[in-house]
Short mmCIF file of C-alpha atoms in Angstrom, two decimals:
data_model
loop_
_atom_site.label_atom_id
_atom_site.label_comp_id
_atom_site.label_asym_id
_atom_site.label_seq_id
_atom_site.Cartn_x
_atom_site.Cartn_y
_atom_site.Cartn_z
CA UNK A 690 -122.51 20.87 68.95
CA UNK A 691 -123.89 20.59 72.81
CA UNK A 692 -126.61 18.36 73.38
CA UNK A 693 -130.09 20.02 73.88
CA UNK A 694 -132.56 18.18 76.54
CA UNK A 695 -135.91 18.10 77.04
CA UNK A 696 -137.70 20.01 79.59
CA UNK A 697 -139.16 17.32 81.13
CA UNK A 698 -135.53 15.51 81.61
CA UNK A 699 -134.33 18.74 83.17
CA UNK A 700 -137.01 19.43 85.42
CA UNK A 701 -136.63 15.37 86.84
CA UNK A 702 -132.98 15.89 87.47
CA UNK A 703 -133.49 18.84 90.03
CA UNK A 704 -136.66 17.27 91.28
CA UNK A 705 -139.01 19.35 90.52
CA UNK A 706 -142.03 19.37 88.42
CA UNK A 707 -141.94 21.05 84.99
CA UNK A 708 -144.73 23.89 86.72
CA UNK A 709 -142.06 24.62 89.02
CA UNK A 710 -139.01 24.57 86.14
CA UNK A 711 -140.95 27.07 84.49
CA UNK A 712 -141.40 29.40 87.75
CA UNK A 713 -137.25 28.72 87.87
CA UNK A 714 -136.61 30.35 84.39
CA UNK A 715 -139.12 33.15 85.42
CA UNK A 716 -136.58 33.36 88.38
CA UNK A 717 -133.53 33.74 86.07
CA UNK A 718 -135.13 36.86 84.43
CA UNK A 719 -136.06 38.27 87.19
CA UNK A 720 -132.65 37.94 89.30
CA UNK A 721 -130.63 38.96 86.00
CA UNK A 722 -128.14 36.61 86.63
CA UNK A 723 -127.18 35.31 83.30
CA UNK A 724 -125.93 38.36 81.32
CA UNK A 725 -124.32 36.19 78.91
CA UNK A 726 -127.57 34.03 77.77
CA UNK A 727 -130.63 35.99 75.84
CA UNK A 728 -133.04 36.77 77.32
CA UNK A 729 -135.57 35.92 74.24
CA UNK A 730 -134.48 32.24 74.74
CA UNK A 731 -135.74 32.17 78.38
CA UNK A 732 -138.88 33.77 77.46
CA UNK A 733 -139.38 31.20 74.64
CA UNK A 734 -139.26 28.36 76.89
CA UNK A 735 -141.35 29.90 79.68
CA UNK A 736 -144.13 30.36 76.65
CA UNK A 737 -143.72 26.88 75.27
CA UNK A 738 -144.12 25.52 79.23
CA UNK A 739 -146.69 27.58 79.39
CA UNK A 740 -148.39 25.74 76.28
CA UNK A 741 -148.09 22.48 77.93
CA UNK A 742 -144.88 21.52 75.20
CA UNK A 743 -142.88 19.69 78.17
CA UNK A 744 -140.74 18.05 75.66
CA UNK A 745 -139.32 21.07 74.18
CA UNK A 746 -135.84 21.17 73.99
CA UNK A 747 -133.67 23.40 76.18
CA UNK A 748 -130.44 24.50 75.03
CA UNK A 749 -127.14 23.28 77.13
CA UNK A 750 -125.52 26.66 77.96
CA UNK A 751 -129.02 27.35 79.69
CA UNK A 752 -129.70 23.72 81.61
CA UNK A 753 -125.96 24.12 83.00
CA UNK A 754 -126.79 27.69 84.42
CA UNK A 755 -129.64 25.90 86.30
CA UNK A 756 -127.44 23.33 87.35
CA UNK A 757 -124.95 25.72 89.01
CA UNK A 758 -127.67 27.33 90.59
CA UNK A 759 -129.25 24.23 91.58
CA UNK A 760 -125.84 23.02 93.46
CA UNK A 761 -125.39 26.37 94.95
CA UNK A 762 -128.91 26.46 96.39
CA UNK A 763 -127.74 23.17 98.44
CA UNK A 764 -125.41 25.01 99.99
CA UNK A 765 -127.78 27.77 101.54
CA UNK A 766 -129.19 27.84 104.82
CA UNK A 767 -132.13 30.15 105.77
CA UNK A 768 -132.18 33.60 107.61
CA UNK A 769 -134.10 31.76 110.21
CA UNK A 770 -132.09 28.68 111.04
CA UNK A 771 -128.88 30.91 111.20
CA UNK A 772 -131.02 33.09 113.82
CA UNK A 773 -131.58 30.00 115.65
CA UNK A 774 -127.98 28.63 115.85
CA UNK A 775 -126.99 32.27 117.41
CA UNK A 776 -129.71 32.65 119.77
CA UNK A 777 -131.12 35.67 117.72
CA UNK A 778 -134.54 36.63 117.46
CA UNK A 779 -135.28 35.86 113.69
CA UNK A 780 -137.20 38.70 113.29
CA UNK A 781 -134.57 40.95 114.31
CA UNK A 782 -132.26 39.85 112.41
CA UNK A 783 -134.17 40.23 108.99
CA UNK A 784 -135.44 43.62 109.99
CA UNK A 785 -131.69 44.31 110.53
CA UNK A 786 -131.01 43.34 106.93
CA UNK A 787 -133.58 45.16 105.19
CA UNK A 788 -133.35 48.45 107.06
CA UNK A 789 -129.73 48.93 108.63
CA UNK A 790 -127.89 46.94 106.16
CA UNK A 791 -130.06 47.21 102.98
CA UNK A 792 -130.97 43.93 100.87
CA UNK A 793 -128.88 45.06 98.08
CA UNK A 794 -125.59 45.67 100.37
CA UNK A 795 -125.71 42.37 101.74
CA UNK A 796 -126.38 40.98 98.46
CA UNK A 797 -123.34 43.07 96.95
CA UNK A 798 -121.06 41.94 100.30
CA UNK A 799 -122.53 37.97 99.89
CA UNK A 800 -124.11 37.85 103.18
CA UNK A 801 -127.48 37.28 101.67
CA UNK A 802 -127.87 35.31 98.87
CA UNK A 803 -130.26 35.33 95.68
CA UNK A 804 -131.16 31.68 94.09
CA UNK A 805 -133.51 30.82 91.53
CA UNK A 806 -134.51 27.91 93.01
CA UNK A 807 -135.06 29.84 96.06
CA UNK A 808 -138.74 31.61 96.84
CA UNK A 809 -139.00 35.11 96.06
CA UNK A 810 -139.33 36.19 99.99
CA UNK A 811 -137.32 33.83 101.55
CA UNK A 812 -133.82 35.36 102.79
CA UNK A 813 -131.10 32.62 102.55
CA UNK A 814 -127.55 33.28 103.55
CA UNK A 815 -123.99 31.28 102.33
CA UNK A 816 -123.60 28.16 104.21
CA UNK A 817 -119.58 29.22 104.67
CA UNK A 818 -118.71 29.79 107.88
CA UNK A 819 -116.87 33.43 107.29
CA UNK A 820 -120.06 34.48 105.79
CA UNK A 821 -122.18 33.33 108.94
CA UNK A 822 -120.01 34.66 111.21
CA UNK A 823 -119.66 38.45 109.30
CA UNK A 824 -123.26 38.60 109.01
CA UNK A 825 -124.05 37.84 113.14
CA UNK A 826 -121.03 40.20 113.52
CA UNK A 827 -122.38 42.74 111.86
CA UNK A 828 -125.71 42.30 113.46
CA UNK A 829 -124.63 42.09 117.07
CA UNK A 830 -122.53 44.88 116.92
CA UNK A 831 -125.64 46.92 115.83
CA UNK A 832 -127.33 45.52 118.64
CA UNK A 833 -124.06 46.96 121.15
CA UNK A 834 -124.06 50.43 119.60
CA UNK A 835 -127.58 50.71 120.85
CA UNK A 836 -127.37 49.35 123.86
CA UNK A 837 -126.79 51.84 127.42
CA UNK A 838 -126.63 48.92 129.67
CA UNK A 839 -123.08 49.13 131.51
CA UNK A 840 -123.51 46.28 133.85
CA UNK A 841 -126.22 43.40 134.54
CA UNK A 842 -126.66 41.01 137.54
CA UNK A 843 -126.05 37.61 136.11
CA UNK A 844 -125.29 33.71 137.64
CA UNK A 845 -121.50 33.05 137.46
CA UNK A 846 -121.34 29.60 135.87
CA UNK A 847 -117.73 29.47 137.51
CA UNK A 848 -119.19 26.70 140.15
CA UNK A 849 -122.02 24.24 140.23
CA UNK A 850 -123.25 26.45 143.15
CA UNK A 851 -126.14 28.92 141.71
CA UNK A 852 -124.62 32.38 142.24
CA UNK A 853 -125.57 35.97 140.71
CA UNK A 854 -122.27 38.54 140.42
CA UNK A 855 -122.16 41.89 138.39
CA UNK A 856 -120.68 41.74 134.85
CA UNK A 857 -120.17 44.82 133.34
CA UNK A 858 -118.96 46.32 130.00
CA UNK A 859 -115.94 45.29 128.22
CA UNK A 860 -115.01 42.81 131.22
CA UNK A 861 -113.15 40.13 130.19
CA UNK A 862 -114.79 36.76 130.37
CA UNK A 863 -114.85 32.88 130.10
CA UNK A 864 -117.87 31.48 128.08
CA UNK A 865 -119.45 28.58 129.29
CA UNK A 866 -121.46 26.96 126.35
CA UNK A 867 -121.87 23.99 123.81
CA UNK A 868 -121.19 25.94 121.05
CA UNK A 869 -117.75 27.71 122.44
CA UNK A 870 -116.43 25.21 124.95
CA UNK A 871 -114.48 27.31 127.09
CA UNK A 872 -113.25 30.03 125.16
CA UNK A 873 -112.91 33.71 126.60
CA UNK A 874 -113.55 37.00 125.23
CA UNK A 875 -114.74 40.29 126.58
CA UNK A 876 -118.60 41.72 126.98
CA UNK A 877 -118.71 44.85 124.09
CA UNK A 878 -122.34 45.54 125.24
CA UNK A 879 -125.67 43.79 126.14
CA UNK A 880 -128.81 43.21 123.85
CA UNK A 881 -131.89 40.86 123.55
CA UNK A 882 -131.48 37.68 122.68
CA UNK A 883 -134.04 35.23 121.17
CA UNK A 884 -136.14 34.55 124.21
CA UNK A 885 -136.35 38.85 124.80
CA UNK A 886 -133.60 38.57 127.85
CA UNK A 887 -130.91 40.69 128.30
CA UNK A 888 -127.57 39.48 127.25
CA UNK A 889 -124.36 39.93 127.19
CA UNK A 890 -122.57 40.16 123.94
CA UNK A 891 -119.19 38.76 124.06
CA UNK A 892 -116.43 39.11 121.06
CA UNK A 893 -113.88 36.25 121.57
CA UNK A 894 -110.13 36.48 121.42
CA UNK A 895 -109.69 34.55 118.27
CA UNK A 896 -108.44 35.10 115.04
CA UNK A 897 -112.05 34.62 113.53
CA UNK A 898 -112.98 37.35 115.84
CA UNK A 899 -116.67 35.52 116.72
CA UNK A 900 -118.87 37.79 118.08
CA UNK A 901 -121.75 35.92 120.19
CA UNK A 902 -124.81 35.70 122.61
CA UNK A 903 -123.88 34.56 125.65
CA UNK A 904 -126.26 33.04 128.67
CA UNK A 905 -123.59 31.67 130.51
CA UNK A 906 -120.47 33.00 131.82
CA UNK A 907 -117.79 32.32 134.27
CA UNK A 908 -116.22 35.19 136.13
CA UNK A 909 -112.09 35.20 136.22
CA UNK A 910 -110.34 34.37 139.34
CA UNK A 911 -108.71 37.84 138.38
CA UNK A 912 -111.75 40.09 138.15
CA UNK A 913 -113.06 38.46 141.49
CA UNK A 914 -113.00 41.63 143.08
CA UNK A 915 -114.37 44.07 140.09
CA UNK A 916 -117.32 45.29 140.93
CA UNK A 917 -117.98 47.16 138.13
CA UNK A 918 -118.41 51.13 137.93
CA UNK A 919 -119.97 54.16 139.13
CA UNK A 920 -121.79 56.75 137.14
CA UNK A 921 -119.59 59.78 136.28
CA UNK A 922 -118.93 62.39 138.15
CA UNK A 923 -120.15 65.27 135.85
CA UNK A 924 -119.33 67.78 138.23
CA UNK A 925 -115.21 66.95 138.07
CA UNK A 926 -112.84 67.29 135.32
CA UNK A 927 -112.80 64.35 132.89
CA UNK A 928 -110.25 62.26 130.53
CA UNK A 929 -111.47 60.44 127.50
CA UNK A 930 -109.92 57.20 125.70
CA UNK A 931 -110.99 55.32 122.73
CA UNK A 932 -110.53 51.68 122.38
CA UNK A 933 -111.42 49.79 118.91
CA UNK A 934 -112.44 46.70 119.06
CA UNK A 935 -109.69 45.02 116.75
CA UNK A 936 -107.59 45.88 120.10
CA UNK A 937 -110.59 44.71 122.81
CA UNK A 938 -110.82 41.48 120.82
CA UNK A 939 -106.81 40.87 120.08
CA UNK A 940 -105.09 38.53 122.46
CA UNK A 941 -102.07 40.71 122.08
CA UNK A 942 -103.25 43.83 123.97
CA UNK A 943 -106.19 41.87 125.52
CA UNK A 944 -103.26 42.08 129.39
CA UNK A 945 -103.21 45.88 128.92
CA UNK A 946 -106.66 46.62 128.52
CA UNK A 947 -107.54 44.42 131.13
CA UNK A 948 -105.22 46.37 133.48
CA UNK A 949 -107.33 49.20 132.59
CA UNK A 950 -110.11 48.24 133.21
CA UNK A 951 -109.33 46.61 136.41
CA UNK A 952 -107.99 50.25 137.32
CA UNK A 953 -111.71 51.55 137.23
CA UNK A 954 -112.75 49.33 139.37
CA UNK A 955 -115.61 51.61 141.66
CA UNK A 956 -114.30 54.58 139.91
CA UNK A 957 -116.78 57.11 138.17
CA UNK A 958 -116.92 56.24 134.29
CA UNK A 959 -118.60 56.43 131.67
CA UNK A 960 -119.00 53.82 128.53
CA UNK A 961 -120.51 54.44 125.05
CA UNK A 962 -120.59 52.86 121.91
CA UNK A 963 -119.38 54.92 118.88
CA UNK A 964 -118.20 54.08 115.18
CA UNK A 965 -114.80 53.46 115.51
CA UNK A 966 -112.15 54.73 112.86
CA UNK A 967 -110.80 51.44 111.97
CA UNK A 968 -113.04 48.71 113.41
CA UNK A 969 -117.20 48.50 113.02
CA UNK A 970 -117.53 49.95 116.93
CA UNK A 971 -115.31 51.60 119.16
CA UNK A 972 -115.48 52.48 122.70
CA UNK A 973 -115.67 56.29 124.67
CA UNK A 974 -114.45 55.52 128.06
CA UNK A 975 -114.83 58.87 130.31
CA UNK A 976 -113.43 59.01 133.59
CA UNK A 977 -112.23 61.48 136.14
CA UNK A 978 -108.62 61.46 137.45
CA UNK A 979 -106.99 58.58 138.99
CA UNK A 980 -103.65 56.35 139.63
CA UNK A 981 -102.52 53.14 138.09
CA UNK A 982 -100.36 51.20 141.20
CA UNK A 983 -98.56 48.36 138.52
CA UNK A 984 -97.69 46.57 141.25
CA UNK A 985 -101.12 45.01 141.97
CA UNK A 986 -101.31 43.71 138.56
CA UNK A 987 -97.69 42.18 138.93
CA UNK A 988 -96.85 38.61 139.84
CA UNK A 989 -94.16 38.93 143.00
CA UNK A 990 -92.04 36.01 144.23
CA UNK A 991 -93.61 36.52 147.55
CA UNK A 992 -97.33 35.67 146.03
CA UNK A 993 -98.55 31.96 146.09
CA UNK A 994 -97.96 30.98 142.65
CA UNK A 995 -101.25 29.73 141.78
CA UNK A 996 -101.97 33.84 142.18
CA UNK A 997 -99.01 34.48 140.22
CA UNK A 998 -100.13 32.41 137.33
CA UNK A 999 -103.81 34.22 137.69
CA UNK A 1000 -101.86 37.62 137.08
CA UNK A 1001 -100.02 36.51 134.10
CA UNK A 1002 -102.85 35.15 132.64
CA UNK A 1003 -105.19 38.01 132.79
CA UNK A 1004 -102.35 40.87 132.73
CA UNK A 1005 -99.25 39.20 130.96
CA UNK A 1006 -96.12 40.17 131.47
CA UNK A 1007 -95.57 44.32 131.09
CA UNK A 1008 -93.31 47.06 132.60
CA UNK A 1009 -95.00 50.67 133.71
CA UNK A 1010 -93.98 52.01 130.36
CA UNK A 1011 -95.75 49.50 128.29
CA UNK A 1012 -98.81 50.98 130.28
CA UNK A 1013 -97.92 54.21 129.85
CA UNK A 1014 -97.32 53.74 126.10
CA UNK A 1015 -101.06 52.12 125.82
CA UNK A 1016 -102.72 54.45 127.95
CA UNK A 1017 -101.43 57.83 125.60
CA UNK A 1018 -102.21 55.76 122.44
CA UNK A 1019 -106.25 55.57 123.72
CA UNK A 1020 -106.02 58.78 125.30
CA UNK A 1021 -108.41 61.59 122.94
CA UNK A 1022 -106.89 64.42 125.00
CA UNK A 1023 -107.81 66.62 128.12
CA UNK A 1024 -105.29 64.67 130.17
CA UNK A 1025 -101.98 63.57 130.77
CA UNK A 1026 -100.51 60.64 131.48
CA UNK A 1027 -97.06 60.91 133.94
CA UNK A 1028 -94.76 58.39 135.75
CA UNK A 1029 -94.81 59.57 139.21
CA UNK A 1030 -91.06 60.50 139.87
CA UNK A 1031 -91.14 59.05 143.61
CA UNK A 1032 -93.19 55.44 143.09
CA UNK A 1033 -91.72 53.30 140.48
CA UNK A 1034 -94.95 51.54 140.02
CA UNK A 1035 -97.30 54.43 139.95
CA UNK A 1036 -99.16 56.22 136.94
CA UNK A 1037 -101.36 59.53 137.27
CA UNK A 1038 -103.62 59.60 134.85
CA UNK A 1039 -104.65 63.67 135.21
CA UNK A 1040 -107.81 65.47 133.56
CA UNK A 1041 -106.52 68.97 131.98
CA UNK A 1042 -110.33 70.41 132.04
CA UNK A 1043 -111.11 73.40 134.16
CA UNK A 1044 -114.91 74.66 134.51
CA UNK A 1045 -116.01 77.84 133.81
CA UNK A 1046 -118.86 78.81 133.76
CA UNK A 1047 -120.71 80.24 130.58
CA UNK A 1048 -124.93 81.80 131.10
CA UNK A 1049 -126.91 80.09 127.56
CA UNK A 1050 -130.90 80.89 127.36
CA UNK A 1051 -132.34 77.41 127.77
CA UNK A 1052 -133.03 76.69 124.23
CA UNK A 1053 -128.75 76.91 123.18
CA UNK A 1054 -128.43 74.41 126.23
CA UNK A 1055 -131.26 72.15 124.98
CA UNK A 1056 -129.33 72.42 121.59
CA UNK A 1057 -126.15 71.71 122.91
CA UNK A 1058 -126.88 68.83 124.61
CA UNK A 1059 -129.06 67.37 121.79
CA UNK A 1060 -126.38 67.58 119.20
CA UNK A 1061 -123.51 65.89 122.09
CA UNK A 1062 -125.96 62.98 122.63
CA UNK A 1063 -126.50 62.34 119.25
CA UNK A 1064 -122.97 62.17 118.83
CA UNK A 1065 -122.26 59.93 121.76
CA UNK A 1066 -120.00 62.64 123.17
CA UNK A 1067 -119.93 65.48 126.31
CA UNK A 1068 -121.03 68.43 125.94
CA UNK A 1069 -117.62 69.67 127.05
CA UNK A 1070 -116.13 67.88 124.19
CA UNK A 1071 -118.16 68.91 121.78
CA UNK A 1072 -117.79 72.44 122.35
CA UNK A 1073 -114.15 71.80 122.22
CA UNK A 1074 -114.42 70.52 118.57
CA UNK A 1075 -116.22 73.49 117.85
CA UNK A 1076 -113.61 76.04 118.78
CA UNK A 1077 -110.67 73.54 117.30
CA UNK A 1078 -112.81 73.67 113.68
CA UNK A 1079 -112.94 77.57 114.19
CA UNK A 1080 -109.27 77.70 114.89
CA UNK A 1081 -108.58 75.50 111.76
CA UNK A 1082 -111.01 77.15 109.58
CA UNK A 1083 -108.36 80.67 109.91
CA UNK A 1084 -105.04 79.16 110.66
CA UNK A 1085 -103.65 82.04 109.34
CA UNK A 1086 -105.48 84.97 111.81
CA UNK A 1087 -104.64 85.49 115.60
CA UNK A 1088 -107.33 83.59 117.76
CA UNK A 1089 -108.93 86.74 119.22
CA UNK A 1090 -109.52 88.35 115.37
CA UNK A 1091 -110.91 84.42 114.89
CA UNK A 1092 -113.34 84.27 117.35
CA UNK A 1093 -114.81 87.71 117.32
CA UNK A 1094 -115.50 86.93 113.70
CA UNK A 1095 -117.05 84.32 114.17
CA UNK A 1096 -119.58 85.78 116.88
CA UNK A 1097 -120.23 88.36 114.59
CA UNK A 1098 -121.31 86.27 112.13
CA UNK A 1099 -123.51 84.10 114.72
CA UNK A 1100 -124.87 87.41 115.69
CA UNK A 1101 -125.77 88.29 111.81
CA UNK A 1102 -127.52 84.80 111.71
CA UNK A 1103 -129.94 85.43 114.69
#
C-alpha cells in the first residue's frame, strides 16, 4: 500500500506554507487537471486545511500529482520575460493572446501554460525553445499582416560609419545583433517594437524558421543599389504573384526570389499581407509590366570575382528557365510570362488586363472598394472573382444566358 504523508511534510518539500498548499489543491479543482483522482478527496483536504488539521494525511497518488506539477512549474517562464527577450511590448503580446489567439487555443496548442502552483492571472509559457519561438512567430506575423509600411529609412550597420539607407519589404537582409550573430533573413513587414519604434520584422533562413525584431541591420553588397519601390501605377494594366512565406524564408528559393525582387527595383508595386494557403502569411505583389535581363544577376568571367561571389551568394546559380518556372508558379493570373525569342537572357513579364470603362452610382463604387480592401485585393480582381464564381455557379449554360440571369436577379433584389 503507498505511503500517505502529512500535509505539513508536503507543503515543506515544495516550499511553501501549508496556507498556500491549500490554495494549490483549490488550484487542481479549478484547472481540472486530474481526471483520474476524485474530486471529494481534494475537497476533503482543502476542508481539513481549512480546520487548521496540518497533519492530516494526504494520499500518494495525490502528493505525486503536485509533484509533477511542481517540477513542471520550474520549467515555465512568464509572458513578460519572453516579451522582454524578443523586444516585444509585453502588453501586446498578452492582448494578442487573449483576443487574436484565444486563452483556450494557446492552451490547447501549449503555447500558454496552466500550473497550479502558478497565480490565477499570471500567463506563463513552456520554457522549450520550439514553444517560444511558435508563440513570437505567431505574434509577429500578426503584427506584419497589419502593417502598410513598405519601406523605412533606417542606419545600415554594414560599417562603423553612422549611415541611414531605405529597407523595404521582403528585402533580404543580414542581422546585426547579440542574439542572432550574423544570420540573414528577409524583412516580411514592419511593426512596433518594445520601445513604440518602428521595426523591421525579419524571418531568418533557418530551419527553425525564427521570426524576429530587428534594430540593426546590414544592407547586402548585392542590394546596394535597391532603392526600394514606387507606388502603383493604378492607371496601367497590372500582374499579381503570391509568395508564401515557407518559400520567402527557405534558403532553397531564397536566389530566385531575390532576383525578383531586385527586378522591381524603382518599378511601380504594390505589397500586402494576406493569409496564405499553406503558410500563416503570404504575400500580394502587384506590379505593372516589365523585363527580367538574367544577365545582371549572372556572375561573368569578365566580372572581378569578389562581384562574382556577391552574385552567387545573393542569386545562386540559375538558368532563364528556372526563372521562368518560379515566376508562373507565383503568378495568380492576368499575365504572361515569355522568353523573348531574340535575347537569350530576357523575360517579359506582360499584364493581360485591358480597361474599360463601366458608369456605378457612387454608393456600388464605395461598396466595391470596401469589400476589395477588406480582402487585401484590387478592385479589378475582385470583380474578376465575381464573374469566375458566376461562370462556375452554371457551368452547364452559355455565358450570355449566365450573366443576364444573374442581372435579372440583381435587378429583382433592388
Amino acid at each position: 500500500m503507498a505511503m500517505k504523508k502529512q500535509a505539513s511534510l508536503v507543503a515543506s518539500e515544495f516550499n511553501i506554507s501549508v496556507s498556500n498548499l491549500k490554495r494549490v489543491l483549490n488550484r487542481v479543482l479549478e484547472l481540472e487537471i486530474a481526471p483520474d483522482i476524485d474530486s471529494d478527496r481534494v475537497e476533503l483536504i482543502i476542508k481539513k486545511l481549512g480546520l487548521g488539521e496540518n497533519y492530516y494525511l494526504i494520499d500518494n497518488d495525490i502528493f505525486l500529482l503536485l509533484k509533477s506539477q511542481f517540477q513542471e512549474s520550474q520549467k515555465l517562464i512568464p509572458l513578460n520575460k519572453v516579451a522582454k527577450r524578443f523586444d516585444i511590448k509585453p502588453s501586446s503580446l498578452k492582448e494578442f493572446i487573449l483576443n487574436e489567439l484565444g486563452l483556450a487555443n494557446a492552451k490547447r496548442e501549449g503555447l500558454i501554460v496552466s500550473n497550479v502552483f502558478t497565480f490565477e492571472k499570471q500567463l506563463l509559457c513552456s520554457n522549450k525553445q520550439s514553444n517560444i519561438t511558435q508563440l513570437v512567430n505567431r505574434y509577429l506575423i500578426s503584427v506584419a499582416k497589419k502593417s502598410n509600411i513598405q519601406s523605412a529609412m533606417l542606419q545600415d550597420y554594414s560599417s562603423s560609419r553612422k549611415s541611414f539607407r531605405n529597407f523595404s519589404l521582403l528585402e533580404s537582409v543580414k542581422m546585426k545583433t547579440s542574439s542572432t550573430g550574423r544570420r540573414s533573413g528577409r524583412i516580411i513587414g514592419f511593426g512596433r517594437d518594445a520601445r513604440e519604434e518602428v521595426t523591421p520584422i525579419v524571418a531568418t533562413y533557418s530551419n527553425e524558421n525564427e521570426i524576429f525584431f530587428v534594430k540593426k541591420l546590414v544592407k547586402l553588397q548585392a542590394n546596394q543599389k535597391f532603392d526600394g519601390f514606387k507606388k502603383l501605377d493604378e492607371n496601367k494594366p497590372f500582374i499579381e504573384f503570391i509568395i508564401g512565406l515557407d518559400e520567402l524564408a527557405n534558403n532553397e528559393d531564397k536566389g530566385l526570389i531575390n532576383v525578383f525582387i531586385a527586378s522591381l527595383n524603382k518599378k511601380s508595386v504594390s505589397i500586402k499581407p494576406i493569409n496564405g494557403n499553406d503558410s500563416l502569411i503570404a504575400f500580394l505583389i502587384t506590379t505593372n509590366s516589365f523585363k527580367i535581363n538574367v544577365f545582371d544577376f549572372q556572375p561573368h568571367e569578365d566580372e572581378l570575382k569578389r562581384d562574382q561571389l556577391v552574385k552567387i551568394k545573393n542569386y545562386g546559380n540559375f538558368t532563364r528557365e528556372d526563372l521562368i518556372k518560379a515566376l508562373k508558379k507565383w503568378k495568380t493570373g492576368f499575365g504572361d510570362i515569355v522568353a523573348a525569342q531574340t535575347n537569350k537572357n530576357l523575360i517579359n513579364i506582360v499584364s493581360k488586363m485591358k480597361r474599360q470603362i463601366v458608369w456605378l452610382p457612387d454608393e456600388d463604387i464605395q461598396a466595391l472598394n470596401d469589400v476589395a480592401n477588406h480582402a487585401d485585393i484590387t478592385v479589378s480582381t475582385y470583380i474578376h472573382m465575381l464573374l469566375d464564381a458566376t461562370k462556375f455557379a452554371m457551368p452547364n449554360r452559355a455565358l450570355k444566358d449566365i450573366y443576364l440571369k444573374f442581372f435579372d436577379f440583381l435587378e429583382k433584389q433592388a
